[in-house]
Coordinates of C-alpha atoms in Angstrom, one line a residue:
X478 CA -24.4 -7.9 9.9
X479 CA -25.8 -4.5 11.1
X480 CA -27.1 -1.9 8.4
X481 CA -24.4 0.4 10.3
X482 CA -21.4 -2.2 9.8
X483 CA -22.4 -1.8 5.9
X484 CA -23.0 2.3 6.1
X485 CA -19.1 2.5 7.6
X486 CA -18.0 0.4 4.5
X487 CA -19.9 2.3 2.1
X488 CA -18.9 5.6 3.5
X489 CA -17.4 8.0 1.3
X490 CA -13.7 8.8 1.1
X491 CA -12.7 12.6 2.3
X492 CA -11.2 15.0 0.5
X493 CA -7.7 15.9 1.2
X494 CA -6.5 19.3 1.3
X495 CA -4.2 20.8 -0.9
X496 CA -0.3 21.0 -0.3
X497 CA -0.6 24.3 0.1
X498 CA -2.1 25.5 3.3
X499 CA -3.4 28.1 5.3
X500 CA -1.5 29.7 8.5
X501 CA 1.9 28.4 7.7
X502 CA 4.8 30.9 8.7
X503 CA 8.6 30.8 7.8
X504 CA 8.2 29.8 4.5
X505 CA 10.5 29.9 1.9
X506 CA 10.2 32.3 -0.9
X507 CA 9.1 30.6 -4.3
X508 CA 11.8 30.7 -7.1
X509 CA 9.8 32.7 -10.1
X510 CA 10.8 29.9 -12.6
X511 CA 13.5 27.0 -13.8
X512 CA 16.5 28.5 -13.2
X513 CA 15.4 31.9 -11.0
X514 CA 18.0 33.1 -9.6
X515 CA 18.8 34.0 -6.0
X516 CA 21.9 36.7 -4.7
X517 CA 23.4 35.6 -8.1
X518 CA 23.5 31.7 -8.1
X519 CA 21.3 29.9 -9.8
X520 CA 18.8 27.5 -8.4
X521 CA 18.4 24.1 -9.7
X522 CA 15.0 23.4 -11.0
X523 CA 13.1 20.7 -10.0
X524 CA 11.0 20.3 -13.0
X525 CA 14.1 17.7 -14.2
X526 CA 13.2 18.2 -18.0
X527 CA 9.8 15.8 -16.9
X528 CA 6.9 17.5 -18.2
X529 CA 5.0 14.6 -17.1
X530 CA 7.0 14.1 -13.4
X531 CA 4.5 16.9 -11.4
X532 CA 1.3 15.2 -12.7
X533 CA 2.9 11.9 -11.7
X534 CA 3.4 13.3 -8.0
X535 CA 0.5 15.1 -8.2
X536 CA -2.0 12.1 -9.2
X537 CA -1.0 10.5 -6.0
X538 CA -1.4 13.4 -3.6
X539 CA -4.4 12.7 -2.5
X540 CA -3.1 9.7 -1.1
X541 CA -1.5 11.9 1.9
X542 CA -3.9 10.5 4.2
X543 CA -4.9 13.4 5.4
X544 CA -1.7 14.2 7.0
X545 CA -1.5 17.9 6.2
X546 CA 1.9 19.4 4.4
X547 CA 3.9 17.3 6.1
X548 CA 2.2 14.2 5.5
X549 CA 2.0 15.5 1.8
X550 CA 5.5 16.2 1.7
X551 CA 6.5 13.1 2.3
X552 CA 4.2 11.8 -0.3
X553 CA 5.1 13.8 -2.6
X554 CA 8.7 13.5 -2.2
X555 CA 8.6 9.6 -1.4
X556 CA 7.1 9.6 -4.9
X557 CA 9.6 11.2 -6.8
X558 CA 12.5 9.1 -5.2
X559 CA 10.9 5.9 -5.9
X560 CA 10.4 6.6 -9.2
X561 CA 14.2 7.9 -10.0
X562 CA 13.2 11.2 -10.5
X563 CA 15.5 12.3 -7.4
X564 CA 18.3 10.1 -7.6
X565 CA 22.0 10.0 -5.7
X566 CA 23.5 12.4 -8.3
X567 CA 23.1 15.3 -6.3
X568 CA 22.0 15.9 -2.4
X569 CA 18.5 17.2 -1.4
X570 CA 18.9 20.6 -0.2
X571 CA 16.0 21.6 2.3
X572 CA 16.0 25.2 1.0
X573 CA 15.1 24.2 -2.5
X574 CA 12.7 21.4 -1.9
X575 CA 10.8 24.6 0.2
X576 CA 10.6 27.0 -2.5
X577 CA 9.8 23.9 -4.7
X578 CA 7.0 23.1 -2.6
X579 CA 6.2 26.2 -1.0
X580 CA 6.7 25.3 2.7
X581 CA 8.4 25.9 5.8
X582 CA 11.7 24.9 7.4
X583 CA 10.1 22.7 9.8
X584 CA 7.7 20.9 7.5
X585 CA 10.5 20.0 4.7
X586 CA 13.6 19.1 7.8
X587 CA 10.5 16.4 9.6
X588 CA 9.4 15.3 5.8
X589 CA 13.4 14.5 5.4
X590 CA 13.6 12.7 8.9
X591 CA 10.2 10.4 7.9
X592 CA 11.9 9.6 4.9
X593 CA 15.0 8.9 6.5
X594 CA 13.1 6.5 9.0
X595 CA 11.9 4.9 6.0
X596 CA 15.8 4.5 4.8
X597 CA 14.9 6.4 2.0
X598 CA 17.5 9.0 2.4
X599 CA 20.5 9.4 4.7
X600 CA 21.5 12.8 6.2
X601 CA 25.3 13.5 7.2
X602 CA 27.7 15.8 7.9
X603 CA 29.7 17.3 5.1
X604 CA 27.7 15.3 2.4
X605 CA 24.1 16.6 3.0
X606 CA 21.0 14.7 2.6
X607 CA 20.9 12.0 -0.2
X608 CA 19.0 9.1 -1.8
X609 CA 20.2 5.6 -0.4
X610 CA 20.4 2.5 -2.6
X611 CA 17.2 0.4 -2.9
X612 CA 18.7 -2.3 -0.6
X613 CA 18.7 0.2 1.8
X614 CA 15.1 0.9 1.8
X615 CA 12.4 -0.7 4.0
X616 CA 10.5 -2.2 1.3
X617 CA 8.3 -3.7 4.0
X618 CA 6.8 -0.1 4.8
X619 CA 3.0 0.5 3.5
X620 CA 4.2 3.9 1.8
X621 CA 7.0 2.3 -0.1
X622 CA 4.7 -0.4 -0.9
X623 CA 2.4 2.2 -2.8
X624 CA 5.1 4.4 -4.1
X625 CA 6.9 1.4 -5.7
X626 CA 3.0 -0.2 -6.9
X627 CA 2.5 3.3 -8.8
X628 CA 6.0 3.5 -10.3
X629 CA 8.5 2.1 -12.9
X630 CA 8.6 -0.8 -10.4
X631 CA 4.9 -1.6 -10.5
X632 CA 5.0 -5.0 -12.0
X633 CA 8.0 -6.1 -9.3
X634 CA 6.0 -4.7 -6.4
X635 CA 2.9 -6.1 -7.6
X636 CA 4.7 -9.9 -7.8
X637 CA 6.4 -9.6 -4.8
X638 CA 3.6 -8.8 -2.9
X639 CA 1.7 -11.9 -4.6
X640 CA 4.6 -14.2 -3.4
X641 CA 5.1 -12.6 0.4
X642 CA 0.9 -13.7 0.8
X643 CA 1.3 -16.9 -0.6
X644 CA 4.3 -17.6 2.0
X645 CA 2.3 -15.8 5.3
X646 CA -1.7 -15.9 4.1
X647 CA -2.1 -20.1 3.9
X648 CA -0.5 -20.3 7.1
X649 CA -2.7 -18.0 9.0
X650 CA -5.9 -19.4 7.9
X651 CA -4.8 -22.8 9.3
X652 CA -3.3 -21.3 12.4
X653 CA -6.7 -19.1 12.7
X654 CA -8.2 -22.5 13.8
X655 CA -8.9 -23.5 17.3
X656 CA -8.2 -20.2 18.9
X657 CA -11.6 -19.8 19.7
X658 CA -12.0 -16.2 18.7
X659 CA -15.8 -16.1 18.4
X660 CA -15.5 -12.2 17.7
X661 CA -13.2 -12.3 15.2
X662 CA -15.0 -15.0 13.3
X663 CA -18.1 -13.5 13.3
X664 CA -16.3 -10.2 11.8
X665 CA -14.9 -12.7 9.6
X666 CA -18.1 -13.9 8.7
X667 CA -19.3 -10.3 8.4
X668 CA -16.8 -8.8 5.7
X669 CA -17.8 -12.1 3.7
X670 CA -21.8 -10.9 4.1
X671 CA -21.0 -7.3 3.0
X672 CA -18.5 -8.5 0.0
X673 CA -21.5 -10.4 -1.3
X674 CA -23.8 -7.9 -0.9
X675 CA -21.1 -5.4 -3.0
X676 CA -21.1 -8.1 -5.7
X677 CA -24.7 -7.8 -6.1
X678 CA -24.5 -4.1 -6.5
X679 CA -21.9 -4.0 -8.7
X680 CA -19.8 -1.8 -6.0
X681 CA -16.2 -2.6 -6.4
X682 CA -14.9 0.0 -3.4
X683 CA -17.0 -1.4 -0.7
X684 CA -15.9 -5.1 -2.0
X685 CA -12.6 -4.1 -1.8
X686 CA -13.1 -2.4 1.4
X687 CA -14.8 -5.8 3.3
X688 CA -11.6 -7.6 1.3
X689 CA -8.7 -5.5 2.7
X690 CA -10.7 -6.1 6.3
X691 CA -11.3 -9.7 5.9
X692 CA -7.7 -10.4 5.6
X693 CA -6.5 -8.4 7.8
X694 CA -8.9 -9.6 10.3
X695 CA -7.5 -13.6 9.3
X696 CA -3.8 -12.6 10.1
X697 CA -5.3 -11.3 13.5
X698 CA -7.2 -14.4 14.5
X699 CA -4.0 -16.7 13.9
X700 CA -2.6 -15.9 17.1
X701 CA 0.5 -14.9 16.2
X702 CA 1.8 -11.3 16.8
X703 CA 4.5 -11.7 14.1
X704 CA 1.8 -12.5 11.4
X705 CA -0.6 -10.0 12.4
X706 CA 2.0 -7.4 12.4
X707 CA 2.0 -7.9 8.2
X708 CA -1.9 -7.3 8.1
X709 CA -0.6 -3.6 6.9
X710 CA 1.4 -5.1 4.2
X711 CA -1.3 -7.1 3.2
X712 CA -3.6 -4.7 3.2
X713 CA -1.6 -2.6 1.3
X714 CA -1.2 -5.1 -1.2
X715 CA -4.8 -5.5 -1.8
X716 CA -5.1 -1.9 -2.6
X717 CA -2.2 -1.2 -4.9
X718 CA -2.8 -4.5 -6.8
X719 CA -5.1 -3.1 -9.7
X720 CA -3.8 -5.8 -12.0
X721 CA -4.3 -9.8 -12.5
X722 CA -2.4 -11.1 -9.9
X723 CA -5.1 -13.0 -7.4
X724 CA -9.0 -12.9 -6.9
X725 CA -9.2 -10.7 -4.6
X726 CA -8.8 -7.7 -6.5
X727 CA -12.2 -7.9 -8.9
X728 CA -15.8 -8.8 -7.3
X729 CA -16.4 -12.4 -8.3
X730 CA -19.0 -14.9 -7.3
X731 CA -15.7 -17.4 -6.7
X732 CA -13.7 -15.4 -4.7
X733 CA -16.6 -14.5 -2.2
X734 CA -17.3 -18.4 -2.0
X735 CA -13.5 -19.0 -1.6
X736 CA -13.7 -16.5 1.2
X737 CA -16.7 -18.3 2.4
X738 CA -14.9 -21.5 2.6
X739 CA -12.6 -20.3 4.4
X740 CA -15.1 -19.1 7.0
X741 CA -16.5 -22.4 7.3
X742 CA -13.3 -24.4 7.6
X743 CA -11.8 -21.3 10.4
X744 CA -15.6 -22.1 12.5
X745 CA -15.2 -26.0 11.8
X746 CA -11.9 -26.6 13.3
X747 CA -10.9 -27.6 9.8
X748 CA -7.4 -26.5 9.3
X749 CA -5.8 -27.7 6.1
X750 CA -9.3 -27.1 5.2
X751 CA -8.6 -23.4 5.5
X752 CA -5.1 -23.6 4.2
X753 CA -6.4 -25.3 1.0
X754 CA -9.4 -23.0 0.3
X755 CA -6.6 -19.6 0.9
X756 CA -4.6 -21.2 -1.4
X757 CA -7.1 -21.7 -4.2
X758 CA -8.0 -18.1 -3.3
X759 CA -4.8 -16.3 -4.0
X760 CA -4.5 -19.1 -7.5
X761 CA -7.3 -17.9 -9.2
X762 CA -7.0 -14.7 -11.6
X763 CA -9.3 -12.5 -12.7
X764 CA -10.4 -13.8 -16.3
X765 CA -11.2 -17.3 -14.9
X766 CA -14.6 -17.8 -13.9
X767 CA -14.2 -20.8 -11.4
X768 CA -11.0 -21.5 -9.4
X769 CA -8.2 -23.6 -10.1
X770 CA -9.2 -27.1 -8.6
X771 CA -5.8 -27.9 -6.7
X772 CA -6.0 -30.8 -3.8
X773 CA -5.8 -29.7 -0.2
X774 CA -2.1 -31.4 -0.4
X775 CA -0.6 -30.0 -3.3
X776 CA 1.9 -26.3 -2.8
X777 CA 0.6 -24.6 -5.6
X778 CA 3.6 -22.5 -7.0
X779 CA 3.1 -18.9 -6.3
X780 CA 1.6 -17.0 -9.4
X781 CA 4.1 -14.6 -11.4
X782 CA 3.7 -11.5 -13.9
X783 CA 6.0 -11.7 -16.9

């Protein structure tokens, strides 16, 4: 591992600008309070009787990824639909989410289309733009991942998530073997270096960091396209988990020689080696000390929050 492959884990995350920006024209005038008035009608206010429903949206602004208004927008409003605090009961009206948020026409109507993408909202003709039942929703998508992980729905996302990598992350490590992918063993290999070299320094972002990569990197190197088009979901998974749900989430001596094991059994040719080790991975929990000692033979249930 190269002193610069450690520097790019270690680097410091950026700062994301504010919702409000510079140089943005045709905005919409900002209502003077709950219930301001405009040519005599009365504009709704957004604050929903919530005094604690801003500083919710606004504790995950930051996590705009750097997307500008737009990007925080859609944050912003994902948010507040995934936690119920915009339901069905009345449409979205474009004019007042931009004097809500203080931006222009075109940033709140391409927020609205993002959002319907993500099957979050439907527009139509006559009924206006509106909240779509959660079956409805692409619950698959990394933003609704977080949104839901950071909601009222936390401890459902969180479980879900746990089961979805116990069905997809055992079978990658055994297909990962015999595809003779020398590079992406040797990154494999790396992020294991770099997590045990976080351990030592008590630094729980770059472990998390090498983590997210290492499994990402696994669902790559099984050689199938399907798979590796969940590493996002995965990877999303390990940074919303924050709770006991697998090893993974808090630097441990076991889980980086679980992830070791894996290594060894991937390089080896050893698949239900590999299968076995991912499976004691995802079993053990935070307040254990050594994994669960399953056989290589036996389906470990998927773990589940109560």
């Amino acid at each position: 591992m190269t002193t610069l492959a450690h520097s790019m884990m270690t680097a410091a995350r950026t700062t994301d600008s504010s919702l409000a920006g510079s140089g943005e024209t045709t905005r919409y005038p900002r209502t003077e309070g709950a219930g301001a008035t405009r040519g005599g009608a009365s504009v709704p206010s957004w604050d929903g009787g919530e005094p604690d429903t801003a500083a919710r949206v606004g504790r995950r602004a930051a996590g705009s990824r750097g997307r500008g208004l737009h990007g925080q927008l859609v944050q912003q409003l994902g948010q507040m639909i995934v936690s119920g605090d915009l339901g069905a009961d009345r449409p979205l009206v474009p004019e007042e989410i931009g004097q809500r948020f203080e931006v222009s026409r075109t940033v709140v109507r391409e927020s609205l289309r993002v959002l319907e993408a993500k099957g979050l909202v439907s527009a139509r003709p006559n009924v206006g733009t509106r909240v779509r039942p959660v079956s409805d929703w692409n619950l698959l998508d990394p933003d609704i991942i977080e949104w839901r992980a950071f909601g009222p729905q936390r401890e459902d996302q969180r479980r879900e998530l746990c089961e979805l990598r116990w069905t997809i992350e055992p079978l990658a490590a055994r297909l990962a073997v015999g595809h003779g992918r020398d590079d992406l063993q040797q990154r494999l290999a790396d992020m294991v270096e770099i997590m045990g070299h976080a351990l030592a320094q008590g630094d729980q972002l770059t472990f998390s960091r090498a983590d997210a990569e290492f499994h990402a990197v696994l669902l790559q190197a099984a050689g199938n396209r399907m798979l590796e088009h969940l590493s996002g979901i995965v990877a999303s998974a390990l940074h919303v988990s924050g709770g006991p749900v697998t090893g993974c989430e808090r630097p441990t001596e076991s889980s980086v020689a679980l992830h070791q094991r894996i290594v060894e059994a991937v390089g080896t040719g050893d698949g239900p080696g590999a299968e076995a080790a991912m499976r004691k991975l995802l079993a053990v929990r935070p307040e254990q000390s050594q994994p669960a000692q399953q056989s290589a033979d036996h389906v470990v249930p998927a773990p589940r929050e109560h």
